[in-house]
Short mmCIF file of C-alpha atoms in Angstrom, two decimals:
data_model
loop_
_atom_site.label_atom_id
_atom_site.label_comp_id
_atom_site.label_asym_id
_atom_site.label_seq_id
_atom_site.Cartn_x
_atom_site.Cartn_y
_atom_site.Cartn_z
CA MET A 1 -33.76 -16.90 -32.86
CA ILE A 2 -32.58 -14.83 -29.93
CA LYS A 3 -32.55 -11.46 -32.27
CA GLN A 4 -36.21 -12.36 -32.30
CA ILE A 5 -36.80 -11.17 -28.50
CA PRO A 6 -37.76 -7.81 -27.91
CA VAL A 7 -35.92 -5.72 -25.86
CA VAL A 8 -37.86 -4.13 -23.44
CA LEU A 9 -38.43 -8.70 -22.39
CA VAL A 10 -34.92 -9.05 -21.86
CA ASN A 11 -35.22 -5.88 -19.69
CA PHE A 12 -37.68 -6.66 -17.29
CA ILE A 13 -36.34 -10.23 -16.75
CA LEU A 14 -32.90 -8.97 -15.88
CA VAL A 15 -34.26 -5.40 -13.47
CA THR A 16 -36.26 -8.96 -12.37
CA VAL A 17 -33.31 -11.09 -11.05
CA PHE A 18 -31.68 -7.95 -10.61
CA SER A 19 -34.40 -6.83 -7.97
CA LEU A 20 -34.39 -9.74 -6.33
CA LEU A 21 -31.01 -10.59 -5.62
CA ILE A 22 -31.30 -7.70 -3.57
CA GLY A 23 -33.57 -8.99 -2.35
CA LEU A 24 -33.11 -12.10 -1.47
CA SER A 25 -29.71 -10.54 -0.04
CA GLN A 26 -31.88 -8.47 2.64
CA ARG A 27 -34.23 -10.86 4.02
CA ARG A 28 -30.52 -13.07 4.85
CA LEU A 29 -30.02 -9.67 6.41
CA HIS A 30 -33.32 -9.07 8.03
CA ALA A 31 -34.28 -12.48 9.55
CA ILE A 32 -37.61 -11.72 11.15
CA THR A 33 -36.70 -13.53 14.56
CA ASP A 34 -38.47 -12.26 18.31
CA GLN A 35 -36.09 -9.85 19.14
CA GLN A 36 -35.87 -7.94 15.78
CA PRO A 37 -38.64 -5.46 13.75
CA ARG A 38 -40.39 -5.99 10.99
CA THR A 39 -38.60 -4.29 8.02
CA PHE A 40 -41.55 -2.91 4.77
CA GLY A 41 -40.10 -6.26 2.89
CA THR A 42 -37.36 -8.16 1.66
CA ASP A 43 -36.87 -10.83 -1.20
CA ARG A 44 -41.05 -10.57 -3.02
CA THR A 45 -41.32 -6.95 -1.64
CA PHE A 46 -38.43 -5.18 -3.19
CA THR A 47 -38.59 -7.14 -6.75
CA PHE A 48 -41.92 -5.57 -7.12
CA ILE A 49 -40.38 -2.26 -5.93
CA GLY A 50 -37.42 -3.13 -9.09
CA ILE A 51 -41.02 -3.87 -11.73
CA LEU A 52 -42.27 -1.50 -10.78
CA GLY A 53 -40.08 1.31 -11.35
CA PHE A 54 -39.37 -0.39 -14.82
CA ILE A 55 -42.98 -0.47 -15.78
CA LEU A 56 -43.46 3.54 -14.27
CA TYR A 57 -40.59 4.60 -16.79
CA ILE A 58 -41.54 2.78 -19.66
CA LEU A 59 -45.41 4.47 -20.01
CA SER A 60 -43.26 7.84 -20.00
CA PRO A 61 -39.77 7.84 -20.71
CA GLN A 62 -39.84 11.40 -22.26
CA ASN A 63 -40.64 13.28 -18.75
CA LEU A 64 -40.37 11.02 -16.43
CA TYR A 65 -43.36 12.58 -14.41
CA ILE A 66 -45.37 8.89 -13.95
CA PHE A 67 -41.83 7.60 -12.63
CA LEU A 68 -41.50 10.34 -10.54
CA ALA A 69 -44.69 9.65 -8.92
CA GLY A 70 -44.00 6.46 -7.91
CA GLY A 71 -41.00 7.09 -6.47
CA LEU A 72 -42.71 9.87 -4.18
CA THR A 73 -45.52 7.53 -3.32
CA LEU A 74 -43.28 4.73 -2.71
CA SER A 75 -41.15 7.51 -0.26
CA VAL A 76 -44.49 8.31 1.01
CA PHE A 77 -45.09 4.25 2.51
CA MET A 78 -41.18 4.06 3.84
CA GLY A 79 -41.20 7.44 6.06
CA ILE A 80 -44.28 5.73 7.52
CA ASN A 81 -42.42 3.04 7.70
CA TYR A 82 -38.86 3.87 9.07
CA PHE A 83 -41.48 6.67 11.39
CA PHE A 84 -42.78 3.98 13.30
CA ASN A 85 -39.11 1.68 13.66
CA ILE A 86 -38.14 4.77 15.58
CA ARG A 87 -41.16 5.48 17.92
CA ASP A 88 -41.82 1.41 18.28
CA HIS A 89 -37.98 0.32 17.57
CA ASN A 90 -35.70 2.75 18.07
CA ASP A 91 -34.65 2.21 15.25
CA HIS A 92 -32.59 4.79 13.06
CA GLY A 93 -31.50 3.28 10.17
CA ILE A 94 -31.65 3.96 6.18
CA THR A 95 -29.82 1.70 4.53
CA SER A 96 -32.95 -0.37 3.63
CA ILE A 97 -34.53 2.23 2.43
CA LEU A 98 -31.62 3.26 0.15
CA ILE A 99 -30.82 0.50 -0.98
CA ALA A 100 -35.60 0.46 -2.07
CA LEU A 101 -34.88 3.57 -3.96
CA LEU A 102 -31.64 2.23 -5.24
CA THR A 103 -33.77 -0.78 -6.32
CA TYR A 104 -36.80 1.39 -7.77
CA CYS A 105 -34.12 3.08 -10.18
CA ILE A 106 -32.58 -0.33 -11.58
CA GLY A 107 -35.84 -0.13 -14.08
CA PRO A 108 -34.44 3.09 -15.65
CA LEU A 109 -30.46 1.79 -15.83
CA THR A 110 -31.44 -1.06 -17.73
CA MET A 111 -32.98 0.77 -20.17
CA THR A 112 -30.44 3.68 -20.93
CA GLN A 113 -27.40 2.25 -19.89
CA PRO A 114 -24.79 -0.88 -20.59
CA LEU A 115 -25.52 -3.28 -18.95
CA TRP A 116 -21.78 -3.39 -17.09
CA MET A 117 -23.32 -0.76 -15.45
CA VAL A 118 -26.46 -1.94 -14.12
CA VAL A 119 -24.02 -4.66 -13.13
CA LEU A 120 -21.56 -2.80 -11.54
CA VAL A 121 -24.48 -1.45 -9.60
CA ILE A 122 -25.74 -4.62 -8.17
CA VAL A 123 -22.70 -5.96 -7.39
CA THR A 124 -21.67 -2.81 -5.50
CA VAL A 125 -25.14 -2.51 -3.17
CA LEU A 126 -24.65 -6.44 -2.93
CA ILE A 127 -21.34 -6.20 -1.97
CA PHE A 128 -21.60 -3.20 1.10
CA THR A 129 -24.90 -4.38 2.20
CA GLU A 130 -23.17 -8.02 3.16
CA LEU A 131 -20.03 -6.21 4.49
CA LYS A 132 -21.99 -4.48 6.65
CA GLU A 133 -19.83 -6.80 10.02
CA SER A 134 -16.69 -5.73 8.62
CA PHE A 135 -16.88 -2.17 8.62
CA LEU A 136 -17.89 -2.38 11.98
CA HIS A 137 -15.12 -4.41 13.03
CA ILE A 138 -12.53 -1.54 11.01
CA SER A 139 -14.63 1.09 12.58
CA GLU A 140 -13.55 0.57 15.68
CA LYS A 141 -9.59 0.06 14.99
CA PHE A 142 -10.10 3.91 13.79
CA ASN A 143 -9.03 6.98 15.85
CA LYS A 144 -9.33 10.21 15.76
CA ASP A 145 -5.56 10.41 14.43
CA GLU A 146 -6.76 8.00 11.55
CA PHE A 147 -8.56 10.08 9.80
CA LEU A 148 -6.32 13.10 10.67
CA ASN A 149 -3.92 11.20 8.59
CA LEU A 150 -6.29 10.17 5.49
CA GLY A 151 -7.20 13.96 5.78
CA LYS A 152 -3.97 14.79 5.82
CA PHE A 153 -2.66 12.59 2.98
CA LEU A 154 -5.40 13.80 1.19
CA ILE A 155 -4.25 17.45 1.15
CA ILE A 156 -0.87 17.02 0.10
CA ALA A 157 -1.59 14.30 -2.76
CA GLY A 158 -5.17 15.94 -3.96
CA VAL A 159 -5.32 19.13 -3.65
CA ILE A 160 -2.09 20.97 -3.61
CA LEU A 161 -0.34 18.64 -5.93
CA PRO A 162 -2.50 19.74 -8.49
CA ILE A 163 -2.64 23.36 -8.05
CA VAL A 164 1.60 23.62 -7.43
CA PRO A 165 3.35 25.43 -10.48
CA ASP A 166 5.75 23.81 -12.76
CA LYS A 167 8.23 26.34 -13.42
CA PRO A 168 11.68 26.58 -13.00
CA PHE A 169 13.12 28.98 -9.90
CA MET A 170 16.30 29.43 -12.16
CA GLU A 171 17.65 28.24 -15.30
CA GLY A 172 20.27 26.20 -15.38
CA ILE A 173 18.21 23.93 -12.25
CA ALA A 174 15.24 22.07 -12.70
CA LEU A 175 13.84 22.09 -10.12
CA THR A 176 10.01 23.22 -10.17
CA PRO A 177 7.33 23.61 -6.64
CA TYR A 178 6.18 20.60 -8.56
CA LYS A 179 8.48 18.50 -8.90
CA ILE A 180 9.53 19.45 -5.18
CA TRP A 181 6.51 17.94 -4.32
CA LEU A 182 4.76 15.36 -5.94
CA ALA A 183 8.59 14.16 -4.34
CA VAL A 184 7.38 14.33 -1.13
CA VAL A 185 3.73 12.56 -2.57
CA VAL A 186 5.83 9.61 -3.55
CA VAL A 187 7.64 9.54 -0.41
CA SER A 188 4.73 9.74 1.69
CA THR A 189 2.31 7.74 0.08
CA ILE A 190 5.43 4.41 0.59
CA SER A 191 4.66 5.63 3.80
CA TYR A 192 1.25 5.47 4.55
CA PHE A 193 1.32 2.19 2.99
CA SER A 194 3.29 0.76 5.33
CA TYR A 195 1.78 2.31 7.90
CA LEU A 196 -1.60 1.10 7.02
CA LEU A 197 -0.05 -2.61 6.67
CA LYS A 198 1.11 -2.32 10.09
CA LYS A 199 -1.43 -0.75 11.94
CA PHE A 200 -4.48 -2.97 9.67
CA VAL A 201 -3.70 -5.83 8.12
CA PHE A 202 -0.38 -6.91 11.02
CA ARG A 203 -1.25 -5.48 13.81
CA LYS A 204 -0.13 -8.33 15.57
CA GLY A 205 3.72 -8.08 13.67
CA SER A 206 6.14 -10.89 14.67
CA ILE A 207 9.80 -9.93 14.49
CA LEU A 208 10.72 -10.45 11.27
CA LEU A 209 7.74 -8.69 10.17
CA SER A 210 8.80 -5.68 11.69
CA GLY A 211 11.97 -5.62 9.22
CA ILE A 212 9.97 -6.00 6.23
CA LEU A 213 7.70 -3.53 6.53
CA GLY A 214 10.59 -0.95 7.78
CA GLY A 215 11.78 -1.75 4.64
CA LEU A 216 9.42 -0.11 3.06
CA TYR A 217 9.53 2.97 5.65
CA SER A 218 13.28 3.82 6.44
CA SER A 219 15.93 0.38 5.79
CA THR A 220 18.26 2.62 8.17
CA ALA A 221 15.77 3.34 10.92
CA THR A 222 14.50 -0.18 11.03
CA THR A 223 18.27 -2.01 11.12
CA ILE A 224 19.29 1.06 14.08
CA ILE A 225 16.05 -0.17 16.17
CA LEU A 226 16.03 -4.53 15.51
CA ALA A 227 19.84 -3.38 17.04
CA LYS A 228 19.25 -2.30 20.23
CA ARG A 229 15.89 -4.85 20.62
CA SER A 230 18.20 -7.71 19.33
CA ARG A 231 20.17 -6.59 22.57
CA ASN A 232 18.04 -7.54 24.89
CA GLU A 233 16.92 -11.00 22.84
CA PRO A 234 19.71 -13.24 22.31
CA ALA A 235 17.98 -16.20 22.22
CA LEU A 236 16.36 -14.31 19.03
CA ARG A 237 19.29 -12.94 17.42
CA ASN A 238 18.85 -15.23 14.02
CA GLN A 239 14.95 -13.62 13.80
CA TYR A 240 16.40 -10.10 14.54
CA ILE A 241 19.88 -10.30 12.55
CA ALA A 242 17.18 -11.30 9.35
CA SER A 243 15.53 -9.29 9.79
CA ILE A 244 17.46 -6.12 9.69
CA ILE A 245 18.87 -8.32 6.21
CA TYR A 246 14.68 -8.42 5.16
CA ALA A 247 14.55 -4.38 5.74
CA THR A 248 17.44 -4.08 3.58
CA ALA A 249 16.21 -6.41 0.77
CA LEU A 250 12.42 -4.34 0.51
CA MET A 251 15.20 -1.23 0.52
CA TYR A 252 15.53 -2.69 -3.32
CA LEU A 253 11.82 -2.62 -3.93
CA ARG A 254 11.51 0.46 -2.80
CA ILE A 255 13.83 2.17 -4.08
CA LEU A 256 13.03 0.27 -8.08
CA ALA A 257 9.62 1.36 -7.17
CA LEU A 258 10.64 5.17 -7.22
CA ILE A 259 13.15 4.36 -10.56
CA LEU A 260 10.05 3.03 -11.69
CA ILE A 261 8.16 6.42 -11.49
CA PHE A 262 9.79 9.78 -11.81
CA ASN A 263 12.29 7.34 -14.51
CA GLN A 264 11.17 4.49 -16.99
CA GLU A 265 14.10 4.60 -19.49
CA LEU A 266 16.83 4.78 -16.09
CA PHE A 267 13.91 1.51 -14.65
CA ARG A 268 14.81 -0.44 -17.94
CA ALA A 269 18.31 0.06 -17.74
CA VAL A 270 19.19 -1.37 -13.82
CA TYR A 271 15.60 -3.18 -12.76
CA LEU A 272 16.64 -6.93 -13.66
CA TYR A 273 20.31 -5.74 -11.16
CA PHE A 274 17.92 -4.38 -8.67
CA ILE A 275 15.20 -8.13 -8.51
CA ILE A 276 18.44 -10.41 -8.42
CA LEU A 277 19.74 -8.06 -5.70
CA PHE A 278 16.62 -8.89 -4.13
CA VAL A 279 16.45 -11.99 -3.98
CA VAL A 280 19.61 -12.75 -2.86
CA THR A 281 19.46 -9.92 -0.01
CA ALA A 282 16.47 -11.79 1.07
CA LEU A 283 18.18 -15.59 0.32
CA VAL A 284 20.64 -13.88 2.64
CA GLY A 285 18.08 -13.60 5.10
CA THR A 286 16.77 -16.32 5.08
CA LEU A 287 19.96 -18.24 5.76
CA ILE A 288 21.12 -16.78 8.45
CA LEU A 289 17.26 -17.26 10.07
CA LEU A 290 17.27 -20.92 9.47
CA TYR A 291 21.13 -21.37 10.05
CA ARG A 292 21.01 -23.30 13.84
CA ASN A 293 17.83 -21.84 14.26
CA LYS A 294 16.69 -23.10 17.73
CA GLN A 295 12.48 -22.93 17.52
CA VAL A 296 12.64 -19.95 20.08
CA ALA A 297 8.90 -17.76 19.99
CA ALA A 298 9.25 -14.66 18.54
CA THR A 299 7.13 -12.47 20.75
CA ASP A 300 4.85 -9.75 18.75
CA THR A 301 6.71 -6.68 18.84
CA GLY A 302 6.66 -3.41 16.63
CA LEU A 303 9.05 -1.13 15.31
CA ALA A 304 7.95 1.47 17.59
CA ASP A 305 5.12 3.46 18.79
CA GLU A 306 2.65 4.04 15.28
CA LYS A 307 3.17 7.42 14.72
CA ASN A 308 2.14 9.46 11.76
CA PRO A 309 4.11 8.62 8.70
CA LEU A 310 2.84 12.29 7.31
CA GLU A 311 3.88 14.67 10.05
CA PHE A 312 4.77 18.48 8.83
CA ARG A 313 7.85 18.02 10.23
CA VAL A 314 9.15 15.25 8.14
CA ALA A 315 7.77 16.60 5.60
CA LEU A 316 9.86 19.70 5.35
CA ILE A 317 13.24 17.97 6.22
CA PHE A 318 12.37 15.74 3.54
CA THR A 319 12.07 19.14 1.28
CA ALA A 320 14.97 20.79 2.64
CA LEU A 321 16.68 16.93 1.77
CA PHE A 322 15.94 17.66 -1.74
CA VAL A 323 15.79 21.49 -2.57
CA ALA A 324 19.65 20.89 -0.76
CA PHE A 325 20.75 17.56 -3.21
CA THR A 326 18.97 19.00 -5.92
CA PHE A 327 21.54 22.70 -5.70
CA ILE A 328 24.38 20.53 -4.60
CA THR A 329 23.68 17.63 -7.75
CA SER A 330 23.07 19.59 -10.71
CA PHE A 331 26.72 22.22 -9.09
CA VAL A 332 29.13 18.79 -9.13
CA VAL A 333 27.87 17.82 -12.04
CA ASN A 334 28.16 20.93 -14.43
CA ARG A 335 31.51 21.46 -12.37
CA TYR A 336 33.13 17.77 -12.07
CA GLY A 337 31.17 15.47 -14.36
CA THR A 338 30.27 12.36 -13.64
CA THR A 339 33.68 10.92 -11.65
CA GLY A 340 32.15 14.23 -9.15
CA LEU A 341 28.13 12.14 -9.48
CA ASN A 342 30.65 9.29 -8.14
CA ILE A 343 32.40 10.67 -5.21
CA LEU A 344 28.82 12.41 -4.37
CA SER A 345 26.46 9.26 -4.58
CA TYR A 346 28.68 7.68 -2.15
CA LEU A 347 29.31 10.61 0.43
CA VAL A 348 25.19 11.35 -0.05
CA GLY A 349 25.31 7.11 1.00
CA LEU A 350 26.02 8.61 4.47
CA THR A 351 22.30 10.17 5.22
CA ASP A 352 19.46 10.18 3.83
CA ILE A 353 19.53 8.61 0.82
CA ASP A 354 15.19 9.29 -1.08
CA PRO A 355 15.75 13.14 -1.38
CA PHE A 356 19.06 12.49 -3.60
CA LEU A 357 17.67 9.50 -5.48
CA ILE A 358 14.74 10.79 -6.50
CA ASN A 359 15.96 13.94 -7.53
CA LEU A 360 18.54 12.27 -9.36
CA PHE A 361 15.57 10.70 -11.01
CA GLN A 362 13.62 13.44 -12.03
CA GLY A 363 16.90 16.30 -12.67
CA LYS A 364 17.98 16.16 -16.61
CA TYR A 365 21.44 15.90 -16.00
CA SER A 366 24.49 16.59 -19.01
CA ILE A 367 24.98 12.86 -18.07
CA GLY A 368 23.87 9.43 -19.61
CA ILE A 369 21.51 6.98 -18.10
CA GLU A 370 24.83 4.19 -17.12
CA ALA A 371 26.06 7.62 -15.03
CA VAL A 372 22.85 7.46 -13.12
CA ALA A 373 22.42 4.17 -12.86
CA ALA A 374 26.07 3.89 -11.52
CA ALA A 375 25.46 6.65 -9.15
CA THR A 376 21.94 5.36 -7.58
CA LEU A 377 23.96 1.48 -6.75
CA GLN A 378 26.58 3.79 -4.97
CA ALA A 379 24.76 5.97 -3.05
CA ILE A 380 22.92 2.62 -2.07
CA VAL A 381 26.69 -0.02 -1.87
CA SER A 382 27.80 3.15 0.79
CA ASN A 383 24.00 3.49 2.41
CA ASN A 384 24.93 -0.68 3.32
CA ILE A 385 27.52 0.55 4.54
CA LEU A 386 25.87 2.59 7.12
CA LYS A 387 23.59 -0.08 8.30
CA MET A 388 25.74 -2.57 8.90
CA VAL A 389 27.96 0.11 10.80
CA TYR A 390 24.92 0.71 13.05
CA ALA A 391 24.01 -2.80 12.89
CA CYS A 392 26.96 -3.48 14.77
CA PHE A 393 27.26 -0.88 16.99
CA PHE A 394 23.72 -1.06 18.12
CA SER A 395 23.70 -5.35 18.79
CA ASP A 396 25.91 -7.49 21.11
CA ARG A 397 29.49 -8.31 20.10
CA LYS A 398 27.94 -12.15 19.30
CA ASN A 399 25.48 -10.96 16.75
CA TRP A 400 28.87 -9.37 14.33
CA ALA A 401 29.47 -12.65 12.65
CA PHE A 402 26.16 -13.25 11.33
CA LEU A 403 25.24 -8.87 10.16
CA ILE A 404 29.18 -8.31 8.70
CA GLY A 405 28.80 -11.55 6.45
CA GLY A 406 25.88 -10.92 5.16
CA PHE A 407 25.75 -7.54 4.84
CA LEU A 408 29.02 -8.32 2.83
CA VAL A 409 27.73 -10.34 -0.02
CA VAL A 410 25.42 -7.52 -0.52
CA ILE A 411 27.56 -5.58 -0.79
CA VAL A 412 30.09 -6.77 -3.01
CA LEU A 413 27.19 -7.52 -5.32
CA ASN A 414 25.72 -4.60 -5.38
CA LEU A 415 29.76 -3.06 -6.53
CA VAL A 416 29.94 -5.31 -9.02
CA PHE A 417 26.92 -4.24 -10.51
CA VAL A 418 27.99 -0.76 -10.38
CA PHE A 419 30.74 -2.20 -12.80
CA MET A 420 28.67 -3.39 -14.83
CA VAL A 421 26.09 -0.80 -15.85
#
């Protein structure tokens, strides 16, 4: 029985319903009040516009002359309405006009495209219509620097990355301009994501949130900043110490994400270790937070003034370190093998480990995946030791017991996994 229903009838019903939904949305947004000018129409008008476009299309679907003529006539009437809105009410908005033209096109869209495409267009129109106030609130948070940051990110990820060559600079070293820039893009993406969360989602961040978001960007820098601030608020020392540990916990997730992006084979070998390290580290931070908690209210804080995460100087330093570690790692592996790589990984942990790790994940060295996994965990061990030293040096002596104890639990577990891989 359903198969006997003409397709044109089904399409007519769909066009009518979709047009009515858009019209009802317009009525809600443009409710007629004494303070608001009357629009050219809402529910019935938009329904008739959709039906008109459907009828004019099916009359001549081959050449579309009638449909185009109807659209032109409709545009003239809406242009007249727009003129009087500007003259009488100083209203320059054209959103309703654009939505009316989209409604006029629902008929041809329903007749020629899959149903999912039609529904997607309708849903998009309805959602973006209803989000007007939300967009206003978002735009108030933006300044010129935000658009500059977005522009920089789009340039490095969408313009430069696709056009750089993927040919090695020299024989024997798997270093290409594409791999260098891909590393910059990935690290910048994580940093930019953390920046956006802090700027727009968690604008009034707590001490704990500062540690969590900072761990996505740089757990070492976050440790130093929070340790320094803990001196000025001794009543909140549990929160500061827990935040430092949380930053290290998020570091494990960040590095695991880098492994997933650059080396899926390594990911399959170590993902369970990293998940356990993340959970245990987060649990250690939570226990420190709850230990004799005096329920002191934490003040809103941030890691620092919201700085541009896509600074050219930062990208240049990262690129230089990435290239340097490529040559150093290649030399050490070729000359001293796995033993040399193990020593190098512990030494690198005392610096910025991201360039070394990404190079290790991308490089095709003459070593097994187990050696790469061990070197990764070893670099993290020495980096955690460095953060423990920084945390104790910059914070009050009263914090040392918790800091050393918390980091030692993580470091020991990390070392256990080094011997297990």
